Coordinates of C-alpha atoms and ligand atoms in Angstrom, one line a residue:
M1 CA 0.0 0.0 0.0
Y2 CA 1.4 3.4 -1.0
Q3 CA 0.4 5.5 1.9
M4 CA 1.7 8.7 0.4
L5 CA -0.9 8.3 -2.4
R6 CA -3.9 8.0 -0.2
P7 CA -6.7 10.5 -1.2
L8 CA -6.3 13.9 0.5
P9 CA -9.1 15.4 2.7
A10 CA -11.9 16.8 0.6
E11 CA -10.1 15.8 -2.6
E12 CA -13.4 14.8 -4.4
E13 CA -15.1 18.2 -3.9
R14 CA -11.9 20.1 -4.9
F15 CA -11.5 18.1 -8.1
A16 CA -15.2 18.6 -9.0
R17 CA -14.8 22.3 -8.6
L18 CA -11.6 22.3 -10.7
L19 CA -13.5 20.4 -13.4
E20 CA -16.1 23.1 -13.5
T21 CA -13.4 25.7 -14.1
L22 CA -11.5 23.7 -16.7
R23 CA -11.7 24.2 -20.5
C24 CA -9.7 22.6 -23.3
P25 CA -6.8 24.9 -24.2
R26 CA -7.2 24.1 -27.8
C27 CA -11.0 24.1 -28.5
Q28 CA -12.1 25.9 -25.3
G29 CA -14.8 23.2 -24.8
T30 CA -15.8 21.8 -21.5
F31 CA -14.5 18.3 -20.4
S32 CA -16.4 15.2 -19.3
F33 CA -14.5 13.0 -16.9
E34 CA -14.3 9.2 -17.0
R35 CA -12.9 8.0 -13.8
H36 CA -11.0 4.7 -13.9
R37 CA -10.3 2.3 -11.1
Q38 CA -6.6 1.4 -10.9
K39 CA -5.0 -1.9 -10.2
Q40 CA -3.0 -0.5 -7.3
P41 CA -5.5 -0.1 -4.4
G42 CA -6.1 3.0 -2.4
L43 CA -5.1 5.6 -5.0
G44 CA -6.7 9.0 -5.4
I45 CA -8.3 10.4 -8.6
F46 CA -7.1 8.9 -12.0
G47 CA -9.1 9.1 -15.2
V48 CA -9.5 10.6 -18.7
L49 CA -10.9 14.0 -19.6
R50 CA -12.7 14.3 -23.0
C51 CA -13.7 17.3 -25.0
A52 CA -14.7 17.7 -28.6
C53 CA -11.1 17.6 -29.8
S54 CA -9.0 15.6 -27.5
E55 CA -8.5 13.2 -24.5
R56 CA -6.3 14.2 -21.6
P57 CA -5.1 12.1 -18.6
V58 CA -5.7 13.0 -15.0
L59 CA -2.9 11.6 -12.8
D60 CA -3.5 11.7 -9.0
A61 CA -6.1 14.6 -9.4
I62 CA -3.8 16.6 -11.7
P63 CA -5.2 17.2 -15.2
V64 CA -2.4 17.0 -17.8
L65 CA -3.3 19.5 -20.6
V66 CA -0.1 19.5 -22.7
D67 CA 0.3 18.1 -26.1
K68 CA 4.0 17.3 -25.7
P69 CA 5.2 14.3 -23.7
L70 CA 5.1 14.7 -19.9
V71 CA 8.7 15.3 -19.1
A72 CA 10.9 17.5 -16.8
R73 CA 11.4 20.8 -18.7
T74 CA 14.0 23.5 -18.1
H75 CA 12.4 26.6 -16.6
W76 CA 13.8 29.0 -19.1
S77 CA 13.4 27.3 -22.4
G78 CA 10.9 24.4 -21.8
E79 CA 13.4 21.9 -23.3
A80 CA 12.9 18.4 -22.2
E81 CA 15.4 17.1 -19.6
T82 CA 14.0 13.6 -19.1
R83 CA 12.0 11.2 -21.2
G84 CA 8.2 10.9 -20.9
R85 CA 5.0 9.6 -22.3
G86 CA 2.4 11.5 -24.5
A87 CA -1.3 12.1 -23.6
A88 CA -2.6 9.1 -25.7
E89 CA -0.3 6.6 -24.0
L90 CA -1.0 8.0 -20.5
C91 CA -4.8 7.7 -21.2
A92 CA -4.4 4.2 -22.4
M93 CA -2.4 3.2 -19.3
I94 CA -5.0 4.8 -17.0
R95 CA -7.9 3.0 -18.8
D96 CA -5.9 -0.2 -18.4
G97 CA -5.6 0.3 -14.6
R98 CA -1.9 1.2 -14.8
G99 CA -2.2 4.8 -13.5
F100 CA 0.3 4.1 -10.7
E101 CA 3.0 3.1 -13.3
A102 CA 2.1 6.2 -15.3
L103 CA 2.4 8.4 -12.2
L104 CA 5.7 6.8 -11.1
D105 CA 7.2 7.5 -14.5
A106 CA 5.9 11.1 -14.4
I107 CA 7.8 11.8 -11.2
T108 CA 10.9 9.8 -12.0
V109 CA 13.9 12.1 -12.5
P110 CA 16.6 9.5 -13.2
I111 CA 19.7 9.3 -11.0
V112 CA 22.8 10.4 -13.0
A113 CA 26.4 10.2 -12.2
P114 CA 27.4 13.3 -10.1
H115 CA 30.0 15.7 -11.4
R116 CA 32.6 14.6 -8.9
L117 CA 32.4 11.0 -10.0
R118 CA 32.6 12.2 -13.6
R119 CA 35.8 14.1 -12.8
L120 CA 37.3 11.1 -11.0
L121 CA 36.4 8.8 -13.9
P122 CA 36.9 10.9 -17.0
L123 CA 34.9 8.9 -19.5
P124 CA 33.3 10.6 -22.5
D125 CA 29.9 12.2 -22.0
S126 CA 28.5 9.8 -24.6
I127 CA 29.1 7.0 -22.1
W128 CA 27.7 8.8 -19.0
E129 CA 24.6 9.8 -21.0
S130 CA 24.2 6.5 -22.8
E131 CA 20.9 4.7 -22.9
P132 CA 21.8 1.8 -20.6
L133 CA 23.2 4.1 -17.9
L134 CA 20.1 6.3 -18.1
R135 CA 17.8 3.3 -17.9
F136 CA 19.8 2.1 -14.9
G137 CA 19.5 5.6 -13.3
G138 CA 15.8 5.6 -13.9
W139 CA 15.5 2.1 -12.3
L140 CA 17.5 3.2 -9.3
R141 CA 15.3 6.3 -8.8
Q142 CA 12.2 4.2 -9.0
R143 CA 13.5 2.0 -6.2
Q144 CA 14.0 5.2 -4.1
L145 CA 10.5 6.5 -5.1
L146 CA 8.7 3.2 -4.3
S147 CA 10.1 3.2 -0.8
R148 CA 9.2 6.9 -0.3
L149 CA 5.7 6.4 -1.5
K150 CA 5.1 3.6 1.0
K151 CA 5.7 6.1 3.9
P152 CA 2.8 8.2 5.2
R153 CA 2.9 11.9 4.1
D154 CA 3.6 12.9 7.7
A155 CA 6.8 11.0 7.8
Q156 CA 8.5 13.0 5.1
S157 CA 9.2 16.6 4.5
A158 CA 9.0 19.0 1.5
R159 CA 12.7 19.2 1.8
D160 CA 13.0 15.4 1.3
W161 CA 11.1 15.7 -2.0
L162 CA 13.1 18.8 -3.1
N163 CA 16.3 16.8 -2.4
L164 CA 15.1 14.0 -4.6
F165 CA 14.2 16.2 -7.5
Y166 CA 17.0 18.7 -7.3
G167 CA 19.7 17.2 -5.1
R168 CA 22.9 15.5 -6.0
G169 CA 22.5 12.8 -8.6
S170 CA 19.5 14.5 -10.3
P171 CA 20.0 15.8 -13.8
L172 CA 18.1 18.9 -12.5
S173 CA 20.6 19.6 -9.7
G174 CA 22.2 22.9 -9.4
A175 CA 20.8 26.1 -8.0
L176 CA 17.2 24.9 -7.8
Y177 CA 17.5 23.1 -4.5
N178 CA 18.6 26.2 -2.7
Y179 CA 16.3 28.4 -4.7
F180 CA 13.2 26.4 -3.6
F181 CA 14.2 25.3 -0.2
H182 CA 15.2 28.8 1.0
R183 CA 12.4 30.5 -0.9
F184 CA 10.4 32.0 2.0
T185 CA 12.7 34.9 3.0
Q186 CA 14.4 35.7 -0.2
P187 CA 14.0 39.5 -1.1
R188 CA 12.1 38.6 -4.3
Y189 CA 9.7 36.5 -2.1
L190 CA 8.9 39.4 0.2
A191 CA 8.5 41.7 -2.9
A192 CA 5.9 39.3 -4.2
L193 CA 4.1 39.1 -0.8
S194 CA 3.8 42.9 -0.9
L195 CA 2.2 42.8 -4.3
F196 CA -0.1 40.0 -3.4
T197 CA -1.9 42.3 -0.9
L198 CA -3.5 43.8 -4.0
L199 CA -5.5 40.7 -4.6
P200 CA -9.2 41.3 -3.5
P201 CA -11.0 39.0 -1.2
S202 CA -13.2 36.7 -3.4
D203 CA -14.7 33.2 -3.7
K204 CA -13.2 33.0 -7.1
P205 CA -9.7 31.4 -7.2
V206 CA -6.4 33.0 -7.9
L207 CA -4.5 31.5 -10.8
D208 CA -0.8 31.1 -10.0
I209 CA 0.9 30.6 -13.3
A210 CA 4.3 28.8 -13.3
T211 CA 3.5 27.8 -9.7
G212 CA 6.6 25.5 -9.3
F213 CA 6.8 23.9 -5.9
G214 CA 3.8 25.8 -4.6
H215 CA 5.4 28.2 -2.2
F216 CA 3.1 31.1 -3.2
A217 CA 0.1 28.8 -3.4
H218 CA 0.8 28.1 0.3
H219 CA 0.8 31.8 1.1
L220 CA -2.3 32.6 -1.0
Q221 CA -4.3 29.7 0.2
N222 CA -3.6 30.2 3.9
G223 CA -3.0 34.0 4.3
E224 CA -4.9 36.5 6.3
V225 CA -7.2 36.9 3.2
P226 CA -7.3 33.3 2.1
H227 CA -7.6 32.8 -1.7
P228 CA -8.5 29.5 -3.2
V229 CA -5.7 28.7 -5.6
I230 CA -5.2 26.9 -8.9
G231 CA -1.6 26.4 -9.7
L232 CA -0.5 25.9 -13.3
D233 CA 2.9 24.8 -14.6
F234 CA 4.3 22.8 -17.5
N235 CA 6.3 20.6 -15.1
F236 CA 4.4 17.9 -13.4
F237 CA 6.6 16.7 -10.6
P238 CA 7.0 19.9 -8.6
M239 CA 3.2 20.4 -8.6
W240 CA 2.6 16.8 -7.6
A241 CA 4.9 17.3 -4.6
A242 CA 3.3 20.7 -3.9
R243 CA -0.2 19.1 -3.7
R244 CA 1.1 16.2 -1.6
V245 CA 3.4 18.0 0.9
M246 CA 3.0 21.8 0.6
V247 CA -0.6 22.9 -0.1
P248 CA -3.0 20.0 -0.1
K249 CA -5.9 22.4 -0.4
A250 CA -4.9 23.9 -3.7
S251 CA -5.6 22.4 -7.1
F252 CA -3.0 22.0 -9.9
V253 CA -3.0 21.7 -13.7
V254 CA -0.2 20.8 -16.1
A255 CA -0.4 23.3 -19.0
D256 CA 1.9 25.5 -21.0
A257 CA 0.9 29.1 -20.3
T258 CA 2.1 30.2 -23.7
E259 CA -0.4 27.8 -25.4
G260 CA -3.6 29.4 -24.1
L261 CA -5.0 29.1 -20.6
P262 CA -7.4 26.2 -20.0
F263 CA -10.1 28.3 -18.2
P264 CA -13.2 30.2 -19.2
D265 CA -13.5 34.0 -19.3
G266 CA -13.5 35.8 -15.9
A267 CA -12.8 32.6 -13.9
F268 CA -10.3 34.2 -11.5
S269 CA -10.2 37.0 -9.0
G270 CA -6.5 37.7 -9.9
V271 CA -3.5 36.1 -11.6
T272 CA 0.0 35.8 -10.2
C273 CA 3.1 34.7 -12.0
S274 CA 6.5 34.8 -10.2
D275 CA 9.9 34.3 -11.7
A276 CA 8.7 33.0 -15.1
F277 CA 7.1 35.6 -17.4
H278 CA 10.5 36.7 -18.7
F279 CA 11.2 33.0 -19.8
M280 CA 8.1 33.0 -22.0
A281 CA 8.6 33.8 -25.6
E282 CA 4.9 34.5 -26.5
K283 CA 4.4 37.2 -23.9
T284 CA 1.5 39.0 -25.7
R285 CA -0.5 35.8 -25.9
V286 CA 0.1 35.1 -22.2
L287 CA -1.0 38.6 -21.3
E288 CA -4.1 38.4 -23.5
E289 CA -5.1 35.1 -21.9
C290 CA -4.6 36.5 -18.4
D291 CA -6.8 39.5 -19.3
R292 CA -9.5 37.1 -20.6
C293 CA -9.4 34.8 -17.5
V294 CA -9.4 37.5 -14.8
D295 CA -12.6 39.0 -13.5
N296 CA -11.6 42.6 -12.7
G297 CA -8.7 41.7 -10.3
P298 CA -5.0 42.4 -10.8
V299 CA -2.6 40.5 -13.0
I300 CA 0.7 40.4 -11.2
F301 CA 3.9 39.4 -12.9
T302 CA 6.7 39.5 -10.3
R303 CA 10.4 39.0 -10.6
V304 CA 10.5 39.7 -14.3
G305 CA 14.1 39.9 -15.7
N306 CA 15.4 43.1 -17.2
A307 CA 17.5 42.5 -20.3
Q308 CA 19.4 45.7 -19.8
V309 CA 21.1 44.3 -16.7
L310 CA 23.5 41.4 -17.2
P311 CA 23.8 38.5 -16.8
P312 CA 20.7 37.6 -18.8
D313 CA 18.1 35.4 -17.2
G314 CA 17.1 33.3 -20.2
P315 CA 17.0 34.2 -23.9
V316 CA 13.8 36.2 -24.2
E317 CA 14.0 38.9 -21.4
L318 CA 13.1 42.4 -22.4
S319 CA 14.1 45.9 -21.3
P320 CA 11.7 48.0 -19.1
G321 CA 10.8 50.0 -22.2
S322 CA 9.9 46.9 -24.2
Y323 CA 7.8 45.5 -21.4
R324 CA 6.0 48.9 -21.3
A325 CA 5.4 48.7 -25.1
L326 CA 4.1 45.2 -24.7
F327 CA 1.5 46.3 -22.1
A328 CA 0.6 49.5 -24.1
G329 CA -2.9 50.8 -23.5
K330 CA -3.2 49.0 -20.2
T331 CA -3.5 50.6 -16.7
L332 CA -0.3 49.3 -15.0
R333 CA 2.4 49.9 -12.6
M334 CA 6.0 48.8 -12.8
F335 CA 8.3 48.4 -9.8
G336 CA 11.9 47.5 -9.0
E337 CA 12.4 44.7 -6.6
L338 CA 14.0 46.6 -3.8
D339 CA 11.2 49.2 -3.5
L340 CA 8.8 46.4 -3.0
V341 CA 10.9 44.8 -0.4
K342 CA 11.0 48.1 1.4
S343 CA 7.3 48.4 1.2
Y344 CA 6.9 44.9 2.7
L345 CA 9.3 45.8 5.6
R346 CA 7.0 48.7 6.4
H347 CA 3.9 46.4 6.4
L348 CA 2.7 47.9 3.1
G349 CA 1.5 46.9 -0.3
P350 CA 3.1 48.6 -3.4
D351 CA 3.0 52.3 -3.8
L352 CA 0.7 52.8 -6.8
S353 CA 0.8 56.6 -6.7
H354 CA 4.1 56.7 -8.8
D355 CA 4.1 55.4 -12.4
A356 CA 7.8 54.6 -12.8
R357 CA 9.2 55.4 -16.2
P358 CA 11.4 52.8 -18.0
D359 CA 14.6 54.9 -17.4
E360 CA 13.9 54.9 -13.7
L361 CA 14.1 51.1 -13.7
A362 CA 17.1 50.8 -16.1
F363 CA 19.4 49.5 -13.3
D364 CA 16.9 47.2 -11.6
K365 CA 17.6 43.6 -12.7
Y366 CA 14.2 42.4 -11.5
L367 CA 11.0 44.2 -12.2
S368 CA 7.4 43.6 -11.2
I369 CA 4.5 44.6 -13.4
V370 CA 0.9 44.8 -12.2
V371 CA -1.9 45.2 -14.7
F372 CA -5.3 46.5 -13.6
P373 CA -7.7 45.2 -16.3
D374 CA -10.6 47.3 -15.1
G375 CA -8.5 50.5 -15.4
E376 CA -9.0 51.3 -11.6
L377 CA -6.1 51.7 -9.2
P378 CA -7.0 50.5 -5.7
P379 CA -5.8 52.3 -2.6
R380 CA -2.4 51.2 -1.3
P381 CA -2.9 48.1 0.9
S382 CA -1.3 47.6 4.3
F383 CA -1.3 44.6 6.6
E384 CA -1.2 44.0 10.4
R385 CA 0.0 40.4 10.5
W386 CA 3.1 39.5 8.6
P387 CA 2.3 37.3 5.6
H388 CA 5.6 35.5 6.2
C389 CA 4.3 33.9 9.4
V390 CA 1.5 32.0 7.5
G391 CA 1.7 28.3 8.3
V392 CA 3.5 26.6 11.1
L393 CA 6.2 28.6 12.9
G394 CA 9.7 27.3 12.8
I395 CA 13.3 28.6 12.6
N396 CA 14.2 30.0 9.2
P397 CA 16.3 27.1 7.8
L398 CA 18.9 29.6 6.6
Y399 CA 20.1 29.7 10.3
A400 CA 22.5 27.2 11.8
A401 CA 21.9 26.5 15.5
R402 CA 24.0 25.6 18.5
P403 CA 22.4 24.4 21.7
R404 CA 22.9 26.7 24.7
A405 CA 23.3 25.5 28.3
D406 CA 19.9 26.9 29.2
G407 CA 18.2 24.8 26.6
G408 CA 17.8 27.6 24.0
L409 CA 19.7 28.0 20.8
D410 CA 22.4 30.3 19.4
L411 CA 21.5 31.0 15.8
S412 CA 23.9 32.2 13.1
L413 CA 23.3 33.1 9.5
G414 CA 26.9 32.0 8.6
D415 CA 27.6 31.3 5.0
M416 CA 24.8 31.4 2.5
P417 CA 24.1 28.0 0.9
S418 CA 26.1 29.0 -2.3
K419 CA 27.9 31.9 -3.8
W420 CA 25.2 32.3 -6.4
F421 CA 22.5 32.3 -3.7
A422 CA 24.5 34.9 -1.7
L423 CA 24.7 37.1 -4.8
Q424 CA 21.1 36.7 -5.7
N425 CA 19.9 37.3 -2.2
A426 CA 22.3 39.9 -1.0
A427 CA 19.5 42.3 0.0
A428 CA 18.4 39.8 2.6
L429 CA 21.2 41.1 4.8
M430 CA 19.2 44.2 5.2
Y431 CA 16.7 42.4 7.4
L432 CA 18.3 39.0 8.5
P433 CA 20.4 39.4 11.6
Q434 CA 23.8 37.6 11.5
R435 CA 23.5 36.2 14.9
T436 CA 20.7 35.9 17.5
T437 CA 19.4 33.5 20.2
I438 CA 16.2 31.9 21.1
T439 CA 15.5 30.9 24.7
R440 CA 14.1 27.5 25.8
A441 CA 10.9 29.2 26.9
D442 CA 10.4 30.8 23.4
L443 CA 11.2 27.5 21.7
D444 CA 8.6 25.8 23.8
A445 CA 6.1 28.6 23.2
M446 CA 6.8 28.3 19.4
K447 CA 6.2 24.6 19.5
S448 CA 2.9 24.9 21.4
G449 CA 1.6 27.8 19.2
Q450 CA 1.9 30.5 21.9
M451 CA 3.1 33.9 21.1
T452 CA 5.6 35.8 23.3
P453 CA 7.1 39.3 22.8
A454 CA 10.6 37.7 22.0
L455 CA 9.0 35.3 19.5
G456 CA 7.2 38.3 17.9
A457 CA 10.6 40.1 17.6
L458 CA 12.2 37.1 15.9
I459 CA 9.3 37.0 13.4
D460 CA 9.9 40.7 12.8
R461 CA 13.5 39.8 11.9
F462 CA 12.6 36.7 9.7
V463 CA 14.5 34.4 12.1
V464 CA 11.2 32.6 12.9
I465 CA 8.9 32.2 9.9
G466 CA 5.8 30.3 8.9
M467 CA 6.1 27.3 6.7
P468 CA 3.8 24.5 5.5
S469 CA 3.5 21.8 8.1
G470 CA 6.4 19.4 7.7
Y471 CA 8.3 21.7 5.4
A472 CA 11.9 21.2 6.7
T473 CA 11.4 18.1 8.8
P474 CA 8.6 15.6 8.8
R475 CA 5.5 16.2 10.9
A476 CA 5.7 12.7 12.4
D477 CA 8.2 12.5 15.2
R478 CA 11.4 10.8 14.2
P479 CA 14.7 10.6 16.1
S480 CA 16.8 13.6 15.1
R481 CA 20.1 12.5 13.5
S482 CA 21.7 15.7 14.4
G483 CA 20.7 15.7 18.0
P484 CA 19.3 18.7 19.8
S485 CA 20.7 21.2 17.3
N486 CA 18.2 20.1 14.7
V487 CA 16.5 23.5 14.5
H488 CA 14.4 22.7 11.5
E489 CA 11.9 21.2 13.8
E490 CA 8.7 23.2 13.6
S491 CA 5.8 24.0 15.9
P492 CA 2.8 21.7 15.2
V493 CA 0.4 24.6 15.7
S494 CA -0.4 27.6 13.4
A495 CA 1.3 30.8 14.2
A496 CA -0.7 33.2 16.3
Ligands
SAM1 C1 11.9 29.8 -11.3 S1 10.5 28.8 -11.2 C2 9.3 29.8 -10.3 C3 8.4 29.0 -9.5 C4 7.4 29.8 -8.6 N1 6.6 30.7 -9.4 C5 8.1 30.5 -7.5 O1 8.2 31.7 -7.7 O2 8.5 29.9 -6.6 C6 9.8 29.0 -12.8 C7 8.7 28.0 -13.1 O3 8.1 28.4 -14.3 C8 7.6 27.2 -15.0 N2 7.4 27.6 -16.4 C9 8.3 28.2 -17.2 N3 7.7 28.5 -18.4 C10 6.4 28.0 -18.3 C11 5.3 28.0 -19.2 N4 5.4 28.4 -20.5 N5 4.1 27.5 -18.8 C12 4.0 27.0 -17.5 N6 5.0 27.0 -16.6 C13 6.2 27.5 -17.0 C14 8.7 26.2 -14.7 O4 8.3 24.9 -14.9 C15 9.0 26.6 -13.2 O5 8.3 25.8 -12.4

């Protein structure tokens, strides 16, 4: 029995609501859904969606609406990095009761020889990347996955899954592990949280385009103003993990945002898209589709690369002037990242009173662009409770901890996880203290969901933050391998 794949609470209702909102990206028709029982017992929702023009698989409650095979794709160009199956083959497998096999393949990122081994054994790339070795790497990964899937959700963390997809021995390894694992207090993250205060309260969902591992879905879904979320991405495996370990209440869809959005007009109260718009070649199409699918709310593109500042972030970045031209005729505001971070630190949403000219943003590597489809600028929002304490309180995993004699912890920022991470997130030094301590009493308060003035002060400095339950360590108790200095332990109760 694969405990990790047991249906999630309220999964049926959520999937029914998602189906109502879904349209074929090609013919815009509605779908009917044939559910299929799978040979593997105890699985969630598997089946086939049908519209006038096509059939699409649903794997573990995630509709797959891409025409290309279901593979791992690079974030910036969409190139395939693994092998995968096409929609017709996946539908046939699901009809045949082999949905578990199809799912396993969709989340298999084969194990490849790490660079260190390649340096020690200098064989030609054609051997390291040969078919038999790749197949062996896929087989090894599936052994790993099978043992993981047998464990209950509570016994594994989001970090475990990030490690599997982006850690050593994965063809996707590189900066992505640090990028995702240490996402919550990056300057760009706080910039986005400031912008997201513009989203109006509504029963309609927010569409999070290029949702990745679901970090923002967690914030949107569980924030002070909770928004139902539909996450969309062309990569299946991060969304599958997002649904299973980050935001079980959100819905997810595999689709390519540049090929038309699979939703009807006015379906959303707002659209968010972080760290991805500049990777998309067909920006006008994406923009038109966002406009069509949003019902008066804002369309927020955050962390959009500026081609005028090197190094380039992908091949199709534009300059601030060209982004302006692309959005011509729309009511919009453009921001540099640092201004938004400063707004966040002052408990404020973005300042909409100033319409920044492209030359004012010439030296900002990362921009944010907010479009107001109804032409109205709302008043500047503010917030009482920090958005970064949404979820379960724990110590920011960027901090290393040493136990103190009194049972508290000495915390130090120390080295950043990598030089690239340090460069990209240098502005975090503006608000993260190098060293601090937490007393035993405050640790106990954090674990039992109590608030104390000292804990509040640590939240103010981003040393204590909110995370999805079981983000850095599993929710279920397990003996700590690193002894009492295992600070990634989290409080089981929501932050006050
Ligand atoms: C750098 S990650 C950002 C993830 C997430 N938005 C965040 O900020 O944490 C970029 C994401 O964009 C997705 N992506 C890139 N181009 C896309 C496209 N055309 N359609 C859907 N997803 C896309 C990638 O798969 C990846 O998950």
